[in-house]
PDB file of C-alpha atoms and ligand atoms in Angstrom:
ATOM      1  CA  MET A   4      18.694  44.397  13.414  1.00 93.00           C
ATOM      2  CA  ARG A   5      19.072  43.704   9.702  1.00 94.00           C
ATOM      3  CA  GLU A   6      21.668  41.060  10.468  1.00 95.00           C
ATOM      4  CA  GLN A   7      19.517  39.482  13.168  1.00 96.00           C
ATOM      5  CA  ILE A   8      16.551  39.330  10.773  1.00 96.00           C
ATOM      6  CA  ALA A   9      18.750  37.665   8.176  1.00 96.00           C
ATOM      7  CA  THR A  10      19.763  35.125  10.790  1.00 97.00           C
ATOM      8  CA  LEU A  11      16.123  34.468  11.686  1.00 96.00           C
ATOM      9  CA  VAL A  12      15.291  33.944   8.001  1.00 97.00           C
ATOM     10  CA  LYS A  13      18.095  31.426   7.808  1.00 97.00           C
ATOM     11  CA  LEU A  14      16.917  29.732  10.986  1.00 96.00           C
ATOM     12  CA  GLN A  15      13.403  29.569   9.591  1.00 96.00           C
ATOM     13  CA  ALA A  16      14.625  28.022   6.352  1.00 97.00           C
ATOM     14  CA  ILE A  17      16.513  25.319   8.241  1.00 97.00           C
ATOM     15  CA  ASP A  18      13.523  24.745  10.486  1.00 95.00           C
ATOM     16  CA  SER A  19      11.208  24.347   7.474  1.00 95.00           C
ATOM     17  CA  ASP A  20      13.588  21.828   5.921  1.00 96.00           C
ATOM     18  CA  ILE A  21      13.718  19.898   9.216  1.00 97.00           C
ATOM     19  CA  GLN A  22       9.941  19.817   9.408  1.00 95.00           C
ATOM     20  CA  GLU A  23       9.621  18.650   5.830  1.00 96.00           C
ATOM     21  CA  ILE A  24      12.057  15.784   6.400  1.00 97.00           C
ATOM     22  CA  GLU A  25      10.403  14.843   9.684  1.00 97.00           C
ATOM     23  CA  LYS A  26       7.050  14.761   7.931  1.00 96.00           C
ATOM     24  CA  ARG A  27       8.470  12.464   5.237  1.00 96.00           C
ATOM     25  CA  LEU A  28      10.126  10.207   7.820  1.00 97.00           C
ATOM     26  CA  GLY A  29       6.851  10.044   9.730  1.00 97.00           C
ATOM     27  CA  LYS A  30       5.150   8.555   6.667  1.00 97.00           C
ATOM     28  CA  VAL A  31       7.708   5.786   6.066  1.00 97.00           C
ATOM     29  CA  ASP A  32       6.116   3.146   8.310  1.00 96.00           C
ATOM     30  CA  GLY A  33       2.713   3.751   6.752  1.00 97.00           C
ATOM     31  CA  LYS A  34       4.110   3.471   3.227  1.00 96.00           C
ATOM     32  CA  MET A  35       5.890   0.227   4.074  1.00 96.00           C
ATOM     33  CA  ALA A  36       2.725  -1.193   5.617  1.00 97.00           C
ATOM     34  CA  ILE A  37       0.751  -0.344   2.458  1.00 96.00           C
ATOM     35  CA  LEU A  38       3.310  -2.195   0.318  1.00 95.00           C
ATOM     36  CA  ASP A  39       3.131  -5.219   2.650  1.00 95.00           C
ATOM     37  CA  LEU A  40      -0.656  -5.196   2.434  1.00 96.00           C
ATOM     38  CA  GLU A  41      -0.499  -5.106  -1.357  1.00 94.00           C
ATOM     39  CA  LEU A  42       1.680  -8.207  -1.348  1.00 94.00           C
ATOM     40  CA  GLU A  43      -0.646  -9.936   1.109  1.00 95.00           C
ATOM     41  CA  ASP A  44      -3.549  -9.250  -1.259  1.00 94.00           C
ATOM     42  CA  PHE A  45      -1.699 -11.054  -4.040  1.00 92.00           C
ATOM     43  CA  GLU A  46      -0.903 -13.925  -1.690  1.00 94.00           C
ATOM     44  CA  SER A  47      -4.493 -14.362  -0.624  1.00 94.00           C
ATOM     45  CA  ALA A  48      -5.620 -14.306  -4.271  1.00 91.00           C
ATOM     46  CA  ILE A  49      -3.202 -17.184  -4.914  1.00 94.00           C
ATOM     47  CA  ASN A  50      -4.390 -19.096  -1.853  1.00 95.00           C
ATOM     48  CA  GLU A  51      -7.968 -18.696  -2.999  1.00 93.00           C
ATOM     49  CA  LYS A  52      -7.166 -20.085  -6.456  1.00 92.00           C
ATOM     50  CA  MET A  53      -5.247 -22.951  -4.867  1.00 94.00           C
ATOM     51  CA  SER A  54      -8.186 -23.937  -2.701  1.00 95.00           C
ATOM     52  CA  ILE A  55     -10.501 -23.804  -5.743  1.00 94.00           C
ATOM     53  CA  ARG A  56      -8.140 -26.154  -7.567  1.00 93.00           C
ATOM     54  CA  GLU A  57      -8.050 -28.440  -4.537  1.00 95.00           C
ATOM     55  CA  GLU A  58     -11.853 -28.557  -4.454  1.00 96.00           C
ATOM     56  CA  TYR A  59     -11.948 -29.687  -8.079  1.00 96.00           C
ATOM     57  CA  GLN A  60      -9.350 -32.374  -7.398  1.00 95.00           C
ATOM     58  CA  LYS A  61     -11.339 -33.609  -4.424  1.00 97.00           C
ATOM     59  CA  LYS A  62     -14.571 -33.751  -6.444  1.00 97.00           C
ATOM     60  CA  TYR A  63     -12.769 -35.570  -9.246  1.00 97.00           C
ATOM     61  CA  ARG A  64     -11.369 -38.204  -6.884  1.00 97.00           C
ATOM     62  CA  SER A  65     -14.750 -38.748  -5.250  1.00 97.00           C
ATOM     63  CA  LEU A  66     -16.450 -39.279  -8.644  1.00 97.00           C
ATOM     64  CA  GLU A  67     -13.656 -41.588  -9.697  1.00 97.00           C
ATOM     65  CA  SER A  68     -14.158 -43.739  -6.624  1.00 97.00           C
ATOM     66  CA  ASP A  69     -17.944 -43.828  -7.272  1.00 96.00           C
ATOM     67  CA  ALA A  70     -17.316 -45.085 -10.796  1.00 95.00           C
ATOM     68  CA  ASN A  71     -14.796 -47.653  -9.560  1.00 96.00           C
ATOM     69  CA  MET A  72     -17.265 -48.971  -7.028  1.00 95.00           C
ATOM     70  CA  ASN A  73     -19.736 -49.724  -9.825  1.00 94.00           C
ATOM     71  CA  LEU A  74     -17.251 -51.738 -11.891  1.00 95.00           C
ATOM     72  CA  PRO A  75     -17.247 -54.926  -9.738  1.00 95.00           C
ATOM     73  CA  LYS A  76     -21.032 -54.736  -9.599  1.00 94.00           C
ATOM     74  CA  ILE A  77     -21.151 -54.787 -13.397  1.00 95.00           C
ATOM     75  CA  THR A  78     -18.721 -57.726 -13.550  1.00 95.00           C
ATOM     76  CA  LYS A  79     -20.731 -59.645 -10.984  1.00 94.00           C
ATOM     77  CA  SER A  80     -23.997 -59.118 -12.860  1.00 93.00           C
ATOM     78  CA  LYS A  81     -22.337 -60.188 -16.097  1.00 93.00           C
ATOM     79  CA  GLU A  82     -21.170 -63.409 -14.415  1.00 93.00           C
ATOM     80  CA  LYS A  83     -24.689 -64.105 -13.169  1.00 93.00           C
ATOM     81  CA  LEU A  84     -25.990 -63.886 -16.753  1.00 90.00           C
ATOM     82  CA  THR A  85     -24.573 -67.363 -17.532  1.00 90.00           C
ATOM     83  CA  SER A  86     -26.407 -69.047 -14.687  1.00 91.00           C
ATOM     84  CA  VAL A  87     -29.892 -67.539 -14.875  1.00 90.00           C
ATOM     85  CA  LYS A  88     -32.814 -69.857 -15.511  1.00 91.00           C
ATOM     86  CA  THR A  89     -35.595 -67.625 -16.834  1.00 94.00           C
ATOM     87  CA  ASN A  90     -35.815 -64.996 -19.497  1.00 94.00           C
ATOM     88  CA  LYS A  91     -37.315 -62.589 -16.983  1.00 94.00           C
ATOM     89  CA  GLU A  92     -34.298 -62.923 -14.716  1.00 93.00           C
ATOM     90  CA  TYR A  93     -32.019 -62.529 -17.731  1.00 94.00           C
ATOM     91  CA  GLN A  94     -33.775 -59.305 -18.809  1.00 95.00           C
ATOM     92  CA  ALA A  95     -33.649 -57.971 -15.261  1.00 94.00           C
ATOM     93  CA  LEU A  96     -29.905 -58.566 -15.085  1.00 94.00           C
ATOM     94  CA  LEU A  97     -29.348 -56.961 -18.465  1.00 95.00           C
ATOM     95  CA  LYS A  98     -31.274 -53.908 -17.268  1.00 96.00           C
ATOM     96  CA  GLU A  99     -29.204 -53.789 -14.081  1.00 95.00           C
ATOM     97  CA  ILE A 100     -25.980 -53.857 -16.108  1.00 96.00           C
ATOM     98  CA  GLU A 101     -27.306 -51.186 -18.458  1.00 96.00           C
ATOM     99  CA  ASP A 102     -28.314 -48.957 -15.551  1.00 97.00           C
ATOM    100  CA  LEU A 103     -24.908 -49.267 -13.900  1.00 96.00           C
ATOM    101  CA  LYS A 104     -23.199 -48.486 -17.199  1.00 96.00           C
ATOM    102  CA  ASN A 105     -25.408 -45.415 -17.612  1.00 97.00           C
ATOM    103  CA  VAL A 106     -24.592 -44.241 -14.122  1.00 96.00           C
ATOM    104  CA  ASN A 107     -20.871 -44.609 -14.815  1.00 96.00           C
ATOM    105  CA  SER A 108     -21.186 -42.841 -18.132  1.00 97.00           C
ATOM    106  CA  ARG A 109     -22.836 -39.879 -16.399  1.00 97.00           C
ATOM    107  CA  ILE A 110     -20.089 -39.911 -13.773  1.00 97.00           C
ATOM    108  CA  GLU A 111     -17.445 -39.901 -16.510  1.00 97.00           C
ATOM    109  CA  ASP A 112     -19.125 -36.890 -18.139  1.00 97.00           C
ATOM    110  CA  GLN A 113     -19.024 -35.056 -14.819  1.00 97.00           C
ATOM    111  CA  MET A 114     -15.376 -36.032 -14.383  1.00 97.00           C
ATOM    112  CA  LEU A 115     -14.525 -34.585 -17.789  1.00 97.00           C
ATOM    113  CA  GLU A 116     -16.350 -31.370 -16.961  1.00 97.00           C
ATOM    114  CA  ILE A 117     -14.487 -31.059 -13.666  1.00 97.00           C
ATOM    115  CA  LEU A 118     -11.212 -31.763 -15.401  1.00 96.00           C
ATOM    116  CA  GLU A 119     -11.884 -28.846 -17.741  1.00 96.00           C
ATOM    117  CA  GLN A 120     -12.749 -26.538 -14.850  1.00 95.00           C
ATOM    118  CA  SER A 121      -9.707 -27.735 -12.964  1.00 94.00           C
ATOM    119  CA  ASP A 122      -7.501 -26.979 -15.978  1.00 94.00           C
ATOM    120  CA  ALA A 123      -8.970 -23.477 -16.202  1.00 94.00           C
ATOM    121  CA  ALA A 124      -8.294 -22.993 -12.487  1.00 93.00           C
ATOM    122  CA  GLU A 125      -4.744 -24.206 -13.016  1.00 94.00           C
ATOM    123  CA  THR A 126      -4.214 -21.661 -15.808  1.00 94.00           C
ATOM    124  CA  GLN A 127      -5.611 -18.891 -13.605  1.00 93.00           C
ATOM    125  CA  LEU A 128      -3.363 -19.985 -10.785  1.00 94.00           C
ATOM    126  CA  SER A 129      -0.196 -19.850 -12.857  1.00 95.00           C
ATOM    127  CA  GLU A 130      -1.230 -16.417 -14.176  1.00 94.00           C
ATOM    128  CA  GLU A 131      -1.823 -15.299 -10.594  1.00 92.00           C
ATOM    129  CA  LYS A 132       1.603 -16.621  -9.571  1.00 95.00           C
ATOM    130  CA  ARG A 133       3.226 -14.747 -12.444  1.00 95.00           C
ATOM    131  CA  VAL A 134       1.499 -11.497 -11.396  1.00 93.00           C
ATOM    132  CA  PHE A 135       2.497 -12.146  -7.787  1.00 94.00           C
ATOM    133  CA  GLU A 136       6.140 -12.657  -8.687  1.00 96.00           C
ATOM    134  CA  ALA A 137       6.202  -9.439 -10.735  1.00 96.00           C
ATOM    135  CA  ALA A 138       4.535  -7.581  -7.869  1.00 94.00           C
ATOM    136  CA  ARG A 139       6.955  -9.053  -5.352  1.00 95.00           C
ATOM    137  CA  VAL A 140       9.928  -7.786  -7.360  1.00 97.00           C
ATOM    138  CA  ARG A 141       8.316  -4.374  -7.900  1.00 96.00           C
ATOM    139  CA  LEU A 142       7.363  -3.961  -4.236  1.00 96.00           C
ATOM    140  CA  ALA A 143      10.818  -5.034  -3.058  1.00 97.00           C
ATOM    141  CA  GLY A 144      12.271  -2.359  -5.361  1.00 97.00           C
ATOM    142  CA  GLU A 145       9.906   0.261  -3.982  1.00 97.00           C
ATOM    143  CA  LYS A 146      10.843  -0.718  -0.434  1.00 97.00           C
ATOM    144  CA  ALA A 147      14.540  -0.473  -1.227  1.00 98.00           C
ATOM    145  CA  ASP A 148      13.963   3.008  -2.707  1.00 97.00           C
ATOM    146  CA  ILE A 149      12.105   4.112   0.415  1.00 97.00           C
ATOM    147  CA  GLU A 150      14.873   2.736   2.622  1.00 97.00           C
ATOM    148  CA  LYS A 151      17.500   4.558   0.572  1.00 97.00           C
ATOM    149  CA  THR A 152      15.599   7.870   0.769  1.00 97.00           C
ATOM    150  CA  THR A 153      14.993   7.329   4.478  1.00 97.00           C
ATOM    151  CA  GLU A 154      18.668   6.773   5.130  1.00 98.00           C
ATOM    152  CA  LYS A 155      19.528   9.954   3.207  1.00 98.00           C
ATOM    153  CA  ASP A 156      16.819  11.864   5.072  1.00 98.00           C
ATOM    154  CA  ARG A 157      18.140  10.721   8.440  1.00 98.00           C
ATOM    155  CA  LEU A 158      21.643  11.908   7.604  1.00 98.00           C
ATOM    156  CA  LYS A 159      20.314  15.210   6.223  1.00 98.00           C
ATOM    157  CA  LEU A 160      18.161  15.678   9.317  1.00 98.00           C
ATOM    158  CA  ALA A 161      21.114  15.253  11.658  1.00 98.00           C
ATOM    159  CA  GLU A 162      23.054  17.752   9.558  1.00 98.00           C
ATOM    160  CA  LEU A 163      20.193  20.282   9.611  1.00 98.00           C
ATOM    161  CA  GLN A 164      19.761  19.899  13.351  1.00 98.00           C
ATOM    162  CA  THR A 165      23.421  20.750  13.850  1.00 98.00           C
ATOM    163  CA  ASP A 166      23.092  23.745  11.501  1.00 98.00           C
ATOM    164  CA  PHE A 167      19.970  24.868  13.362  1.00 97.00           C
ATOM    165  CA  GLN A 168      21.821  24.804  16.661  1.00 97.00           C
ATOM    166  CA  THR A 169      24.790  26.700  15.209  1.00 97.00           C
ATOM    167  CA  VAL A 170      22.603  29.442  13.742  1.00 97.00           C
ATOM    168  CA  LEU A 171      20.459  29.552  16.872  1.00 95.00           C
ATOM    169  CA  GLU A 172      23.461  30.465  18.979  1.00 96.00           C
ATOM    170  CA  THR A 173      23.997  33.632  16.933  1.00 96.00           C
ATOM    171  CA  VAL A 174      20.485  34.972  17.564  1.00 96.00           C
ATOM    172  CA  ASN A 175      19.955  37.604  20.229  1.00 95.00           C
ATOM    173  CA  PRO A 176      18.042  36.004  23.157  1.00 96.00           C
ATOM    174  CA  GLU A 177      15.238  38.582  23.117  1.00 95.00           C
ATOM    175  CA  ILE A 178      14.690  38.131  19.385  1.00 96.00           C
ATOM    176  CA  LEU A 179      14.850  34.360  19.754  1.00 96.00           C
ATOM    177  CA  LYS A 180      12.211  34.539  22.463  1.00 96.00           C
ATOM    178  CA  ALA A 181       9.919  36.502  20.133  1.00 96.00           C
ATOM    179  CA  PHE A 182      10.569  34.025  17.304  1.00 96.00           C
ATOM    180  CA  ARG A 183       9.800  31.017  19.486  1.00 95.00           C
ATOM    181  CA  SER A 184       6.699  32.637  20.881  1.00 96.00           C
ATOM    182  CA  VAL A 185       5.299  33.235  17.371  1.00 97.00           C
ATOM    183  CA  ARG A 186       6.286  29.745  16.298  1.00 94.00           C
ATOM    184  CA  SER A 187       4.516  28.100  19.195  1.00 95.00           C
ATOM    185  CA  ARG A 188       1.355  30.196  18.701  1.00 95.00           C
ATOM    186  CA  ILE A 189       1.128  30.279  14.893  1.00 94.00           C
ATOM    187  CA  GLY A 190       3.484  27.559  13.730  1.00 90.00           C
ATOM    188  CA  ASN A 191       5.674  27.651  10.662  1.00 88.00           C
ATOM    189  CA  PRO A 192       6.702  29.978   9.190  1.00 94.00           C
ATOM    190  CA  ALA A 193       7.164  32.268  12.175  1.00 96.00           C
ATOM    191  CA  ILE A 194       8.794  34.935  10.036  1.00 97.00           C
ATOM    192  CA  ALA A 195       7.331  36.262   6.791  1.00 97.00           C
ATOM    193  CA  LYS A 196       8.655  38.413   4.001  1.00 97.00           C
ATOM    194  CA  VAL A 197       6.752  41.557   3.032  1.00 97.00           C
ATOM    195  CA  GLU A 198       6.745  42.358  -0.641  1.00 96.00           C
ATOM    196  CA  ASN A 199       4.808  45.344  -2.091  1.00 95.00           C
ATOM    197  CA  ALA A 200       3.323  45.845   1.375  1.00 96.00           C
ATOM    198  CA  VAL A 201       1.842  42.318   1.347  1.00 97.00           C
ATOM    199  CA  CYS A 202       2.706  39.866   4.130  1.00 97.00           C
ATOM    200  CA  ALA A 203       3.703  36.506   2.662  1.00 97.00           C
ATOM    201  CA  GLY A 204       2.409  34.766   5.805  1.00 96.00           C
ATOM    202  CA  CYS A 205      -1.246  35.829   5.512  1.00 96.00           C
ATOM    203  CA  HIS A 206      -1.328  37.620   2.119  1.00 97.00           C
ATOM    204  CA  MET A 207      -2.819  40.728   3.715  1.00 97.00           C
ATOM    205  CA  ASN A 208      -1.672  44.310   3.233  1.00 97.00           C
ATOM    206  CA  ILE A 209       0.191  46.011   6.006  1.00 96.00           C
ATOM    207  CA  PRO A 210      -0.389  49.744   6.696  1.00 97.00           C
ATOM    208  CA  PRO A 211       1.796  52.126   4.596  1.00 96.00           C
ATOM    209  CA  GLN A 212       3.446  53.733   7.584  1.00 96.00           C
ATOM    210  CA  MET A 213       4.398  50.343   8.951  1.00 96.00           C
ATOM    211  CA  TYR A 214       5.672  49.315   5.547  1.00 96.00           C
ATOM    212  CA  ASN A 215       7.955  52.347   5.447  1.00 96.00           C
ATOM    213  CA  GLU A 216       9.210  51.655   8.922  1.00 96.00           C
ATOM    214  CA  LEU A 217       9.903  48.066   7.944  1.00 96.00           C
ATOM    215  CA  GLN A 218      12.415  49.222   5.307  1.00 95.00           C
ATOM    216  CA  ARG A 219      14.616  50.738   8.007  1.00 95.00           C
ATOM    217  CA  PHE A 220      15.260  47.492   9.925  1.00 95.00           C
ATOM    218  CA  GLU A 221      15.289  49.306  13.235  1.00 95.00           C
ATOM    219  CA  SER A 222      13.099  47.032  15.305  1.00 95.00           C
ATOM    220  CA  LEU A 223      11.452  43.653  15.274  1.00 96.00           C
ATOM    221  CA  MET A 224       7.994  44.069  13.759  1.00 97.00           C
ATOM    222  CA  HIS A 225       4.939  41.858  13.625  1.00 97.00           C
ATOM    223  CA  CYS A 226       2.232  41.622  10.991  1.00 97.00           C
ATOM    224  CA  PRO A 227      -0.910  43.246  12.438  1.00 97.00           C
ATOM    225  CA  GLN A 228      -3.043  40.496  10.818  1.00 96.00           C
ATOM    226  CA  CYS A 229      -1.209  37.189  11.452  1.00 96.00           C
ATOM    227  CA  GLN A 230       1.249  38.325  14.147  1.00 96.00           C
ATOM    228  CA  ARG A 231       4.200  36.746  12.383  1.00 97.00           C
ATOM    229  CA  ILE A 232       7.549  38.518  12.518  1.00 97.00           C
ATOM    230  CA  ILE A 233       7.810  40.435   9.269  1.00 97.00           C
ATOM    231  CA  TYR A 234      10.739  41.777   7.277  1.00 97.00           C
ATOM    232  CA  SER A 235      11.195  43.773   4.136  1.00 96.00           C
ATOM    233  CA  ASP A 236      12.146  42.022   0.923  1.00 94.00           C
ATOM    234  CA  LYS A 237      14.959  44.611   0.642  1.00 91.00           C
ATOM    235  CA  LEU A 238      16.863  42.555   3.216  1.00 88.00           C
TER     236      LEU A 238
HETATM  237 ZN1  LIG B   5       0.672  38.479   8.057  1.00 79.92          ZN
END
């Protein structure tokens, strides 16, 4: 029985390793998706800055065309100045020219302001692009690391599964049945060490008589609290 228990302990260890790797492999897709999302966040930040810059450029062009439209009007009014007959008409024309010049001067002020904002947006955009590039490199590195670990895990998993099968074949069918039954009801670990009369599966004390019996390795025993298969640490 001692030998069979030792085999079960080995089987359990392999099984735990398999589960751990499977758990890690199960998280890979999620991790990759998180990295992709992070990159998308950077991309959308850049797109946002680009559309802000575009807005400024559009506003600038529209103001520029407003100012340009006023220029021929000013020239025309200036030409009329030479042919006016009365002082009143002359003053009216002068006022018209002055007003148009004022309008254009205000437009030019606005254009300057927009140019400044556009420059600031441009600076932000290049900063954003720099951050994006650094993030892209970092995230690609992280992905490569995950892929490397995943590849290793897959190989290790195949190896462990073979080991599991090999060890499994050396277990007595009755004992294996008990092991599987506990595993399906309680989960991992299905077998627990007992040290100083304490079950490592549930951390409860087992009765003294049972503890003594456990030292003899004569039969398969279960913890009265958690029902796991138990074995003495003197294995
Ligand atoms: Zn227990």
